[in-house]
Coordinates of C-alpha atoms (C1' of nucleotides) in Angstrom, one line a residue:
Chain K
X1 CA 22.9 16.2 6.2
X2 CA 23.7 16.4 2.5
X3 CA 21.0 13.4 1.4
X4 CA 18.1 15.1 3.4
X5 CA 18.7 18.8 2.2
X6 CA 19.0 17.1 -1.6
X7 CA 15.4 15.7 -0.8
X8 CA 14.2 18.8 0.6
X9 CA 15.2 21.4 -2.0
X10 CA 14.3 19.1 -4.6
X11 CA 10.6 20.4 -3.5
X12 CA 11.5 23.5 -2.8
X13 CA 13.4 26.2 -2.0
X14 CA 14.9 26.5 1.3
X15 CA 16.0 30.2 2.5
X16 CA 19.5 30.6 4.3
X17 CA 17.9 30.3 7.5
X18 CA 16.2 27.6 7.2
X19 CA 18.9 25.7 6.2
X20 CA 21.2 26.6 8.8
X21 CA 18.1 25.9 11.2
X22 CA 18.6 22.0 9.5
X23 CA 22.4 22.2 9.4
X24 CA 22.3 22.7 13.6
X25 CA 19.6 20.6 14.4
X26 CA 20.6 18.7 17.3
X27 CA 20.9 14.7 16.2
X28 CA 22.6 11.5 17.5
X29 CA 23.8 9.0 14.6
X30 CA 23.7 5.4 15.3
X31 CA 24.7 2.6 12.8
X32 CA 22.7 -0.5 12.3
X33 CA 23.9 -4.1 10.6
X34 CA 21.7 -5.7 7.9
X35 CA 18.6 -7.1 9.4
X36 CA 18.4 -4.9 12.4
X37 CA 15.5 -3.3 13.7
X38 CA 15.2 0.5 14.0
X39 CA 12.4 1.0 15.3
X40 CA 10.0 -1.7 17.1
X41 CA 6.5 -2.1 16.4
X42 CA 4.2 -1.1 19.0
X43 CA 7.1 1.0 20.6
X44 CA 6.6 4.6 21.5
X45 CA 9.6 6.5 20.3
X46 CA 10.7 10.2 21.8
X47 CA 13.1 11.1 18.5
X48 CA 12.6 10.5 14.9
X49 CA 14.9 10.0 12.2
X50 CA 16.1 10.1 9.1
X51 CA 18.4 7.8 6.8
X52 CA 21.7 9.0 5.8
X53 CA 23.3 5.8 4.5
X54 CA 22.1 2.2 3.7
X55 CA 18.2 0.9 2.5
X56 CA 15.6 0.4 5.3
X57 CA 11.8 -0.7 5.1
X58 CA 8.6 -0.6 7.2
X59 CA 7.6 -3.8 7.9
X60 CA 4.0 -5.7 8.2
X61 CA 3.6 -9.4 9.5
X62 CA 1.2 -12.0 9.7
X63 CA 1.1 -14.7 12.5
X64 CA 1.8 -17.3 9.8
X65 CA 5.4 -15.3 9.5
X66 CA 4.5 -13.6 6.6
X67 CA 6.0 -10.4 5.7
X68 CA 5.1 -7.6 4.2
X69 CA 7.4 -4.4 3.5
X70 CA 5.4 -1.3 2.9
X71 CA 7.9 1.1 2.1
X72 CA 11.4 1.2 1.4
X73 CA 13.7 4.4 2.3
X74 CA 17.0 5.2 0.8
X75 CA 19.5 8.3 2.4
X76 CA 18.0 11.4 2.5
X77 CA 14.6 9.8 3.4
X78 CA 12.7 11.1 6.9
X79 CA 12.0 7.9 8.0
X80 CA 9.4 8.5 10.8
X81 CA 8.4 11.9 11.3
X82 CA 5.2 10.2 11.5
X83 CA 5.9 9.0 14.7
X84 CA 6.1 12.4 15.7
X85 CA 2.0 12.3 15.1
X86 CA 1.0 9.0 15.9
X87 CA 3.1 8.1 19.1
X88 CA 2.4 4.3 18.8
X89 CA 4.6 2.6 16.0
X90 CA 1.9 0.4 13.9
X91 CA 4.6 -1.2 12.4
X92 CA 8.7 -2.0 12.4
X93 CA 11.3 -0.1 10.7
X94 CA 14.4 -2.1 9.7
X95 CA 17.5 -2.3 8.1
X96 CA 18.1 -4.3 4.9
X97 CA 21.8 -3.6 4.3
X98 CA 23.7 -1.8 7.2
X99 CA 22.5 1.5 7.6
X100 CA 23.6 5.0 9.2
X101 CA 20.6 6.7 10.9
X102 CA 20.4 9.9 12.4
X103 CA 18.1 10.5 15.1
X104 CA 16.2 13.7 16.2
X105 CA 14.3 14.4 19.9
X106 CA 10.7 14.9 19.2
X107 CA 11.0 18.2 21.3
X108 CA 13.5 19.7 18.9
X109 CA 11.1 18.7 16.1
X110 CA 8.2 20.1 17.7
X111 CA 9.9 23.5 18.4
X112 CA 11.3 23.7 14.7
X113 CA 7.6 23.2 13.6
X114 CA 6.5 25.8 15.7
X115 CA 8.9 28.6 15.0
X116 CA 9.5 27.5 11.2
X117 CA 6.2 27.3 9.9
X118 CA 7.5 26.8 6.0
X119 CA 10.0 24.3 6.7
X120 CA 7.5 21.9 9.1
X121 CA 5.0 22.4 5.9
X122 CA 7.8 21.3 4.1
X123 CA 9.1 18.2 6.2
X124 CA 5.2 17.3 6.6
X125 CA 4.6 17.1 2.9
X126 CA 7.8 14.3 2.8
X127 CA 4.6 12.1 4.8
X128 CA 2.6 12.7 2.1
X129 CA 5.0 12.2 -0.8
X130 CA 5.5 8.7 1.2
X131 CA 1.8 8.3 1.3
X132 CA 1.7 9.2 -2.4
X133 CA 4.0 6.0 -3.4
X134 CA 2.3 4.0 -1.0
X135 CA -0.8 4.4 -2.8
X136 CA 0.9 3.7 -6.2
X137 CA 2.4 0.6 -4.1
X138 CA -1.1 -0.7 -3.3
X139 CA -1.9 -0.2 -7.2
X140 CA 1.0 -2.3 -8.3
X141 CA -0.2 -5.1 -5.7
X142 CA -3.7 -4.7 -7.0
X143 CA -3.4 -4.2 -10.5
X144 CA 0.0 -5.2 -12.2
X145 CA 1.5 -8.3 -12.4
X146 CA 4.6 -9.6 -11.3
X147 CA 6.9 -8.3 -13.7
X148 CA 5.0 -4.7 -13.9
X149 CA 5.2 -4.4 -10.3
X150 CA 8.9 -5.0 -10.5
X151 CA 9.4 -3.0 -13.4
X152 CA 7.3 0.1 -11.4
X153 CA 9.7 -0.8 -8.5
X154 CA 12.9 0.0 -10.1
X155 CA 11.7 3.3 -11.9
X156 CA 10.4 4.7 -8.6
X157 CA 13.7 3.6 -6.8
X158 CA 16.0 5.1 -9.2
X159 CA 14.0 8.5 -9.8
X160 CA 14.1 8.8 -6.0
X161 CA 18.3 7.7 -6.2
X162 CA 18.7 10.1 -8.3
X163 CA 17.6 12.8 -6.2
X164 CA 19.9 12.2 -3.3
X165 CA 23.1 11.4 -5.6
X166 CA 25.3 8.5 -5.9
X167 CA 24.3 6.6 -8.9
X168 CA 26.2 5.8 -12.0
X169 CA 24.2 6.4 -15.3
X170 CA 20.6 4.2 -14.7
X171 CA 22.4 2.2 -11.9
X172 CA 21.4 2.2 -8.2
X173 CA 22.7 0.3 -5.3
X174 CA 20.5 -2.5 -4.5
X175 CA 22.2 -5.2 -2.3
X176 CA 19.2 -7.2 -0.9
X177 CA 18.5 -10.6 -1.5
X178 CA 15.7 -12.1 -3.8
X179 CA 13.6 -13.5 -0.5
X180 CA 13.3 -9.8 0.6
X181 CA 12.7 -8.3 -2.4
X182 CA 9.7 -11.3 -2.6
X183 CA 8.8 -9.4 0.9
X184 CA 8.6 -6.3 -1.2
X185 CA 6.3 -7.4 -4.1
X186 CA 3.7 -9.6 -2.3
X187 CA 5.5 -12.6 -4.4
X188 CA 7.2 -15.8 -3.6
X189 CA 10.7 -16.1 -3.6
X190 CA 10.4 -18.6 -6.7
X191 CA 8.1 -16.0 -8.9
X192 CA 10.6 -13.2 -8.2
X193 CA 13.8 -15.1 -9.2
X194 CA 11.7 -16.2 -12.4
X195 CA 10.6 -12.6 -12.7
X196 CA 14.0 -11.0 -11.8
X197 CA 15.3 -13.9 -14.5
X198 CA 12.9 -12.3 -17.2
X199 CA 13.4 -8.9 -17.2
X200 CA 17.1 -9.6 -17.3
X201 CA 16.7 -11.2 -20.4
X202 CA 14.4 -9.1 -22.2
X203 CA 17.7 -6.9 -21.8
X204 CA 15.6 -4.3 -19.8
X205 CA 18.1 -4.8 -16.4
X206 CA 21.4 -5.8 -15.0
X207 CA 21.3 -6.8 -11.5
X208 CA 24.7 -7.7 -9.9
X209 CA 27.0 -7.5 -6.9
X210 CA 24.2 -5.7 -5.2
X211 CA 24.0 -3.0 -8.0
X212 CA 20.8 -2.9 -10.4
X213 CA 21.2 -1.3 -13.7
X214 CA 18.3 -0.1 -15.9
X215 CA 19.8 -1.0 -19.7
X216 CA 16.5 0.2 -21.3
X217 CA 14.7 2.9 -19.4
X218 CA 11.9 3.4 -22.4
X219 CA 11.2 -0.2 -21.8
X220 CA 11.2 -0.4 -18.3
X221 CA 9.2 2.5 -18.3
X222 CA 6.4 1.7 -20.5
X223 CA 6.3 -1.7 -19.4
X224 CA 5.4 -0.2 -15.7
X225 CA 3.5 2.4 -16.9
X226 CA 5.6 4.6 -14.6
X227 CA 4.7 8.2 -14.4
X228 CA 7.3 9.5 -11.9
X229 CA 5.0 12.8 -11.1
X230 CA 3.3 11.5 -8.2
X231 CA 7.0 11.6 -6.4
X232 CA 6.4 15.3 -6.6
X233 CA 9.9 15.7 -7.7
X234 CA 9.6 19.4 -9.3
X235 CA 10.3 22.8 -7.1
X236 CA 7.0 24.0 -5.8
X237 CA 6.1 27.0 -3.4
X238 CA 4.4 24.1 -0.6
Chain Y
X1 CA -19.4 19.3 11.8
X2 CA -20.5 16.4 14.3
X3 CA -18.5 13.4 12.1
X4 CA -15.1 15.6 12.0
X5 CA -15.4 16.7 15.8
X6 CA -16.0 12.8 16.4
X7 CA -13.0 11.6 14.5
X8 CA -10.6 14.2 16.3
X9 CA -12.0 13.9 19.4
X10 CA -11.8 10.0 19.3
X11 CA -7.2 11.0 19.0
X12 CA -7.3 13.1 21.4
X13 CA -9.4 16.3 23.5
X14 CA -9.9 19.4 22.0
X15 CA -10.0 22.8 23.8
X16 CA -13.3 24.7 23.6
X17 CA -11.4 27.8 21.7
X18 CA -10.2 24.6 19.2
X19 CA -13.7 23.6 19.3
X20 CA -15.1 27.0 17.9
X21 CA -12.1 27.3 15.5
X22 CA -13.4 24.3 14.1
X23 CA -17.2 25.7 14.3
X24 CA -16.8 28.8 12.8
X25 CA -14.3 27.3 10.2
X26 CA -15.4 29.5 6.6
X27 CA -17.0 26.3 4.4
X28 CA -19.1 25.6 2.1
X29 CA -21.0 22.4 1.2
X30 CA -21.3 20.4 -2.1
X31 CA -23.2 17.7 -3.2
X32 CA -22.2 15.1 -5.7
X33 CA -24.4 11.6 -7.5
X34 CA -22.9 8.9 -6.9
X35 CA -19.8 8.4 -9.3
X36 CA -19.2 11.6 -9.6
X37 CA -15.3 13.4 -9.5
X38 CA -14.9 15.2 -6.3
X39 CA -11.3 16.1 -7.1
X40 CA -10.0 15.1 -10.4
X41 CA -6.4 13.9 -10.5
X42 CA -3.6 16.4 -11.9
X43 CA -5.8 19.4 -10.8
X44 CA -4.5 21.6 -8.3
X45 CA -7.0 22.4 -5.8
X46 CA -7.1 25.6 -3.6
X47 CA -9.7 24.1 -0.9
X48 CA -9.5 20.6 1.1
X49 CA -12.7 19.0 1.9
X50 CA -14.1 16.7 4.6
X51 CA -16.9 14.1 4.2
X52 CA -20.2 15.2 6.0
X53 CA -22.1 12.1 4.1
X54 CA -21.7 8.9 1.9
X55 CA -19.0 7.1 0.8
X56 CA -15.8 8.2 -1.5
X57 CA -12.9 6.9 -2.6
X58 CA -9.3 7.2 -3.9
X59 CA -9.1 6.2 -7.6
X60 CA -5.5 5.0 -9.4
X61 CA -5.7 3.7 -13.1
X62 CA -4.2 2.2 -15.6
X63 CA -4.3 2.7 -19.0
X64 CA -6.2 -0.1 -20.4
X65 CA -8.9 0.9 -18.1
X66 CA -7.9 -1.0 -14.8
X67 CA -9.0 0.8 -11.8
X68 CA -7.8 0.3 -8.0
X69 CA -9.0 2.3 -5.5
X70 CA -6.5 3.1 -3.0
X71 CA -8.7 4.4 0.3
X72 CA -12.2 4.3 1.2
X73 CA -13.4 7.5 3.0
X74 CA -16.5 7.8 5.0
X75 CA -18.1 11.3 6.9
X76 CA -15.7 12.6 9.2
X77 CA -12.5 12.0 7.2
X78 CA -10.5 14.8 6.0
X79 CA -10.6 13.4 2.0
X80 CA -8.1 16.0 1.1
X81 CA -5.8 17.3 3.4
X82 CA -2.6 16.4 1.5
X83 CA -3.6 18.9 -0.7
X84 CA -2.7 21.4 1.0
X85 CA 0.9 20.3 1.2
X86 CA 1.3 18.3 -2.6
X87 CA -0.4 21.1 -4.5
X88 CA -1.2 18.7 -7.5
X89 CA -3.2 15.9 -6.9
X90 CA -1.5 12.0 -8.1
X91 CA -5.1 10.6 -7.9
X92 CA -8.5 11.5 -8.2
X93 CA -11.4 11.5 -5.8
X94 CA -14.4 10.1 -6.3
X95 CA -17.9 9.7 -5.0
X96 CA -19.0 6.2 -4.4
X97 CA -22.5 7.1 -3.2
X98 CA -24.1 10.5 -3.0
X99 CA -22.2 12.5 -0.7
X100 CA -22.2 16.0 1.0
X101 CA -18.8 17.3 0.9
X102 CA -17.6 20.0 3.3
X103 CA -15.0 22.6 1.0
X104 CA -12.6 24.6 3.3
X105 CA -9.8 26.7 1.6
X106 CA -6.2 26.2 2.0
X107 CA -6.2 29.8 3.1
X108 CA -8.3 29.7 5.9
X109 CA -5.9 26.0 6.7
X110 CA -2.7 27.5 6.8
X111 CA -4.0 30.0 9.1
X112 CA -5.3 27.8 11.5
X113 CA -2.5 25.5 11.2
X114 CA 0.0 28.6 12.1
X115 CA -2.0 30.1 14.6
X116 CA -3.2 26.7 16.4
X117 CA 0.1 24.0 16.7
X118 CA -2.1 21.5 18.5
X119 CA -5.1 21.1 16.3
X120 CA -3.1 21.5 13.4
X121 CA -1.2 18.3 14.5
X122 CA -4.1 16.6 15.0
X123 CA -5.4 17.6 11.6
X124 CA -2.0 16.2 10.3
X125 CA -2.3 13.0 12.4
X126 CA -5.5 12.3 10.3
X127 CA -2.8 12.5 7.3
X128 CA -0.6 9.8 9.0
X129 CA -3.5 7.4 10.0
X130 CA -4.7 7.2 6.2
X131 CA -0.8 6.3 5.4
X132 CA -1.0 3.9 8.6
X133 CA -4.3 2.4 6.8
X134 CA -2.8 2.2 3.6
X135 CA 0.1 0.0 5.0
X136 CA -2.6 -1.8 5.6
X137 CA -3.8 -2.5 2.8
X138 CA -0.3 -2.9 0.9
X139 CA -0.3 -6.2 3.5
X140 CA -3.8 -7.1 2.7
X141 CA -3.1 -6.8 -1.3
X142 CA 0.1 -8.8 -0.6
X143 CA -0.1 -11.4 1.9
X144 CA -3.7 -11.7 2.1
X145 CA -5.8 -14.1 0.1
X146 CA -9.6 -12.7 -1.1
X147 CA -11.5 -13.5 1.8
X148 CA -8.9 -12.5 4.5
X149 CA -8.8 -9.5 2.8
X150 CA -12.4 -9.0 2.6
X151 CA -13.1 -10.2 6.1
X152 CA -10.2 -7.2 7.5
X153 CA -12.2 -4.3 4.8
X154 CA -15.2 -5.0 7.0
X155 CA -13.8 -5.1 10.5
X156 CA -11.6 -1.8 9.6
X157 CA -15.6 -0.2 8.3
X158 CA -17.4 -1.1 11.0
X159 CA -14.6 0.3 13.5
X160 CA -14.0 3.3 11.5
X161 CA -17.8 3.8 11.2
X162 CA -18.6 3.4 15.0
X163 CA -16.5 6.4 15.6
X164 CA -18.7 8.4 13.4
X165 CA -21.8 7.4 14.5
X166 CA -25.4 6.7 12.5
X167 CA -23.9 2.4 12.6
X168 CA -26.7 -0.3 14.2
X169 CA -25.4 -3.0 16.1
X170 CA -22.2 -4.4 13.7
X171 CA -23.9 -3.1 11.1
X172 CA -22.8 -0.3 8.9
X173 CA -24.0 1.2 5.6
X174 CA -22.3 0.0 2.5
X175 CA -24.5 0.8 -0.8
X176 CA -21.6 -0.3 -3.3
X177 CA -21.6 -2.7 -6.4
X178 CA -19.5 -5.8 -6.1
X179 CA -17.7 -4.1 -9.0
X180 CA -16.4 -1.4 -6.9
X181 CA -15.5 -3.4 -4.0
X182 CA -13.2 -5.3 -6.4
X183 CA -11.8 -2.0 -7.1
X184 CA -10.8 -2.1 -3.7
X185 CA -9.7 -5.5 -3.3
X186 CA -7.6 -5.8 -6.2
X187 CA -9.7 -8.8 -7.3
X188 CA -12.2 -10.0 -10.6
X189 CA -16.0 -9.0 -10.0
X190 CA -16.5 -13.0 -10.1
X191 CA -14.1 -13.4 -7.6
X192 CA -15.6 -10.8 -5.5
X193 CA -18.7 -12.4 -6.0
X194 CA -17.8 -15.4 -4.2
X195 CA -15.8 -14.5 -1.7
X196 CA -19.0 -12.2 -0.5
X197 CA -20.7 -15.1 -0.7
X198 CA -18.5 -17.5 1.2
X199 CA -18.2 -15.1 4.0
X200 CA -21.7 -14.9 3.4
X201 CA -22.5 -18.4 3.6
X202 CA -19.8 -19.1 6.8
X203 CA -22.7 -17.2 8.9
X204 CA -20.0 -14.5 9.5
X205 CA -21.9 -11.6 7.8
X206 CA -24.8 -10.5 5.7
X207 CA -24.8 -7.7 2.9
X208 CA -28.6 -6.7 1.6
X209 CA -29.8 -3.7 0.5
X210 CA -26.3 -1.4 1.2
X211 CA -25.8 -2.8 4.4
X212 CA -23.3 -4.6 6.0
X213 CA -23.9 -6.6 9.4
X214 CA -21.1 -8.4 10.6
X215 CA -23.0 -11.5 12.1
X216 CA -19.7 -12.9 13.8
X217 CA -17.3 -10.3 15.4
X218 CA -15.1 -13.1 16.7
X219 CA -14.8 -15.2 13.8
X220 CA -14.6 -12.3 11.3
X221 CA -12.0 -10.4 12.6
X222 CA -9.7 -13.8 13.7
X223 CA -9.7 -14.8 9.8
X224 CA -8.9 -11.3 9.1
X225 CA -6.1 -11.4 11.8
X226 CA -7.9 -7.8 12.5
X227 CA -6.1 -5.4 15.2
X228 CA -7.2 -2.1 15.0
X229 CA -4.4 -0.7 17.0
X230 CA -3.2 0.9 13.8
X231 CA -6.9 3.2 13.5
X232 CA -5.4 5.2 16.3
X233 CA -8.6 5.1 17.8
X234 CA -7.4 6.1 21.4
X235 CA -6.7 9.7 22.9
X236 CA -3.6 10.5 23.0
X237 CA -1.6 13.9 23.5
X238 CA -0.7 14.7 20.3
Chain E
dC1 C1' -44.2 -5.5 -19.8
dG2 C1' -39.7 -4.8 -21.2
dC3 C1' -35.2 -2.8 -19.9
dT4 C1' -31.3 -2.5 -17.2
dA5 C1' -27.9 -2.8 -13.6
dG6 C1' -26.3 -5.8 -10.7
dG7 C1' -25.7 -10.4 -9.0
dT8 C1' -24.8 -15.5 -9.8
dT9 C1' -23.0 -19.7 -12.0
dG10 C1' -20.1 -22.8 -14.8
dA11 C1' -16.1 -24.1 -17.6
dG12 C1' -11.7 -23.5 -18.7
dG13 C1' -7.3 -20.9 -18.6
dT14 C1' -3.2 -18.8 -16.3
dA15 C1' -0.2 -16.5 -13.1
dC16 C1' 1.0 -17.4 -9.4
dG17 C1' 2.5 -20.6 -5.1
dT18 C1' 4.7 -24.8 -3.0
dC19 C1' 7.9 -28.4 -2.5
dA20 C1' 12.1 -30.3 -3.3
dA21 C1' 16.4 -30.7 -5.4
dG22 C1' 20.6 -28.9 -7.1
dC23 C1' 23.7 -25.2 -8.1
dT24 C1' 27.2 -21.4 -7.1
dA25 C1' 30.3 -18.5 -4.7
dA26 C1' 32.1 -16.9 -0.5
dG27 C1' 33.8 -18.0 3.9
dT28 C1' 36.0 -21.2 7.5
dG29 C1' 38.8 -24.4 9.4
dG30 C1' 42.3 -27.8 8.9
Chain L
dC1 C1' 45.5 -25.9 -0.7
dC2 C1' 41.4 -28.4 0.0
dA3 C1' 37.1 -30.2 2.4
dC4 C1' 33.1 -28.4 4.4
dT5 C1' 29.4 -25.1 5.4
dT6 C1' 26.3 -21.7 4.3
dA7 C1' 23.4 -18.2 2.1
dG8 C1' 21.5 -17.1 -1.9
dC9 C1' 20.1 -18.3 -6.5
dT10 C1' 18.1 -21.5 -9.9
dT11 C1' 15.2 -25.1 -11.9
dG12 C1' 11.4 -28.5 -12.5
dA13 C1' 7.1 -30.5 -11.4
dC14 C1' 2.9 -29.9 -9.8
dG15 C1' -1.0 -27.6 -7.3
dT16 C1' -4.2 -23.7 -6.6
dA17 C1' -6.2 -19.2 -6.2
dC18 C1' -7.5 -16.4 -9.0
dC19 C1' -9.0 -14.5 -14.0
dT20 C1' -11.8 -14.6 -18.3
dC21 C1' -15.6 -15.4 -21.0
dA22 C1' -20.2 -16.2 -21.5
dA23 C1' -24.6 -17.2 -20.0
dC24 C1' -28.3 -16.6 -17.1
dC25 C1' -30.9 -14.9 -13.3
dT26 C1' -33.2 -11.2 -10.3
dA27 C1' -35.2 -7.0 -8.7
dG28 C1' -36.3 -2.5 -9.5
dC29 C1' -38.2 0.8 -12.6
dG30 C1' -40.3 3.4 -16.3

DNA sequence: CGCTAGGTTGAGGTACGTCAAGCTAAGTGG
DNA sequence: CCACTTAGCTTGACGTACCTCAACCTAGCG
């Protein structure tokens, strides 16, 4: 429960009650191996959930077999309280290293909305923070190049690390191969090894044993042009 | 009030009493030229607005001047919603053509969201089908070349616009510059240019005087590998 | 009649993609 | 301990989808 209260109170404050109301929320965990698939496309879940362990992504294909992740969700992260909304998945949700999930009826979520009007509001605005990095997502694909849009990548993902705990000074786990993290970028797998390759020798990263580390965060920074406020990471009466 | 009815009512039935909620719903009405701010970015608005007319659009930057717009709203959308539950806005609104611009304040929201559960999660469901359209358009941006992703843009319009109304036969109003519509693309105006005019000279659509008519559904929409299943645009209980 | 915003065209450059080969480290079986 | 396999990373050569620059064209408008 730790990683999604972190995530939560990072926003805001949460009164006693309310975080006793998340401490007994009724939930089932399952565990998932790398490359398994939490949630199907086109299915029509009864529960949502949220990550407690382990790096997941929504997921977009072409016929040709062409894939495109959309998101990517680290522990604390409500994964798809959306579905609680829009019934039919539009898209996969699936784990890139093994993952611990834990999953919550839609009923219980519907009665907490009802009878915890601040808390929903509060869960709610986690969609919109995620439709808040989506949109600087589609700017990166739009408008930066390669090694911008990888630069932007690793700021957002180790602002939101830091939130939920668990990192070493600028380092954040990271153990997915180059091929998905091509999936991630809208690259090849070539041009993201080159541009992996690049920023590691501009001295701006370390990435090894599954473990990035940002050596030179004004760089990194300034080379993304990353301004983390659109994470809405700052206490807020919401 | 017709366009918003018509876009809730296409996710799922309202109730008269949620009919006259929305009715008698306090707002006012603004107008704005074309290129004006409807919400500037970093402001912190105390009203959302719908679109009652014309066509506006999310904005993103860069610094040297870059632009990528992240959604295209026509009447019926609720533009700002989010608002209500981020406080400060990460991006700015903006007309694209003259528009009429419905204010409501987040006041008179909340209310309605506490005192009616099911409209309020339909309002909310708008929120998660401008995500689901934004995963969209993160697959587009990456895994789509120019005219693919030109050829989806259009099918998602003319959809979207049916819903709404005021739309002749596969035709639907679309008074932009080719400039702005590489805003949206992520592309060069020049390269805009010619993938209008390739999809222009394939037969599969015309574009004169602000209008879009998509001359070949079939053809159109199997290049763009369109399925609007992610538009939501079935009722549902929600 | 001239001005302007927007659309069009051509030529040349570049950031990416594709293909194909080779490398490295970890795991497996003998 | 050593072949052998395998997944992931790396490299080079070459192709292409897109970008940039710059000119020109067109229709609408004062």
């Amino acid at each position: 429960m730790q990683p999604l209260i972190a995530t939560l109170t990072e926003r805001d404050q949460l009164t006693d009650t309310e975080l006793s109301v998340l401490m007994n929320m009724e939930r089932q965990y399952r565990e998932y191996p790398a490359e398994a698939e939490i949630i199907p496309d086109r299915s029509r879940p009864t529960e949502s959930c949220f990550l407690v362990e382990g790096l997941a992504a929504r997921a977009l294909s072409l016929q040709n077999g062409e894939r495109q992740l959309t998101a990517l969700h680290i522990k604390g992260d409500f994964v798809d309280l959306h579905g609680l909304l829009l019934r039919v998945m539009d898209h996969s949700v699936i784990a890139l290293t093994p993952c611990r999930v834990a999953f919550v009826e839609h009923t219980v979520l519907r009665r907490l909305t009802e009878s915890h009007p601040h808390l929903s509001r509060l869960l709610f605005s986690l969609v919109a923070i995620d439709a808040s990095i989506q949109r600087n997502w589609i700017l990166s694909l739009g408008r930066r190049n390669a090694e911008e849009r990888l630069a932007h990548l690793l700021c957002e993902l180790y602002m939101r690390f830091k939130v939920v705990g668990g990192v070493g000074d600028h380092a954040f786990p990271f153990a997915i191969s180059q091929a998905t993290l091509a999936d991630v970028l809208g690259l090849s797998m070539v041009h993201t090894n080159r541009t992996v390759q690049h920023l590691r020798n501009s001295g701006l990263i370390s990435w090894q044993s599954g473990v990035v580390t940002i050596l030179d965060w004004g760089g990194l920074s300034d080379l993304a042009e990353f301004d983390p406020h659109y994470l809405n990471l700052f206490r807020e009466r919401r």
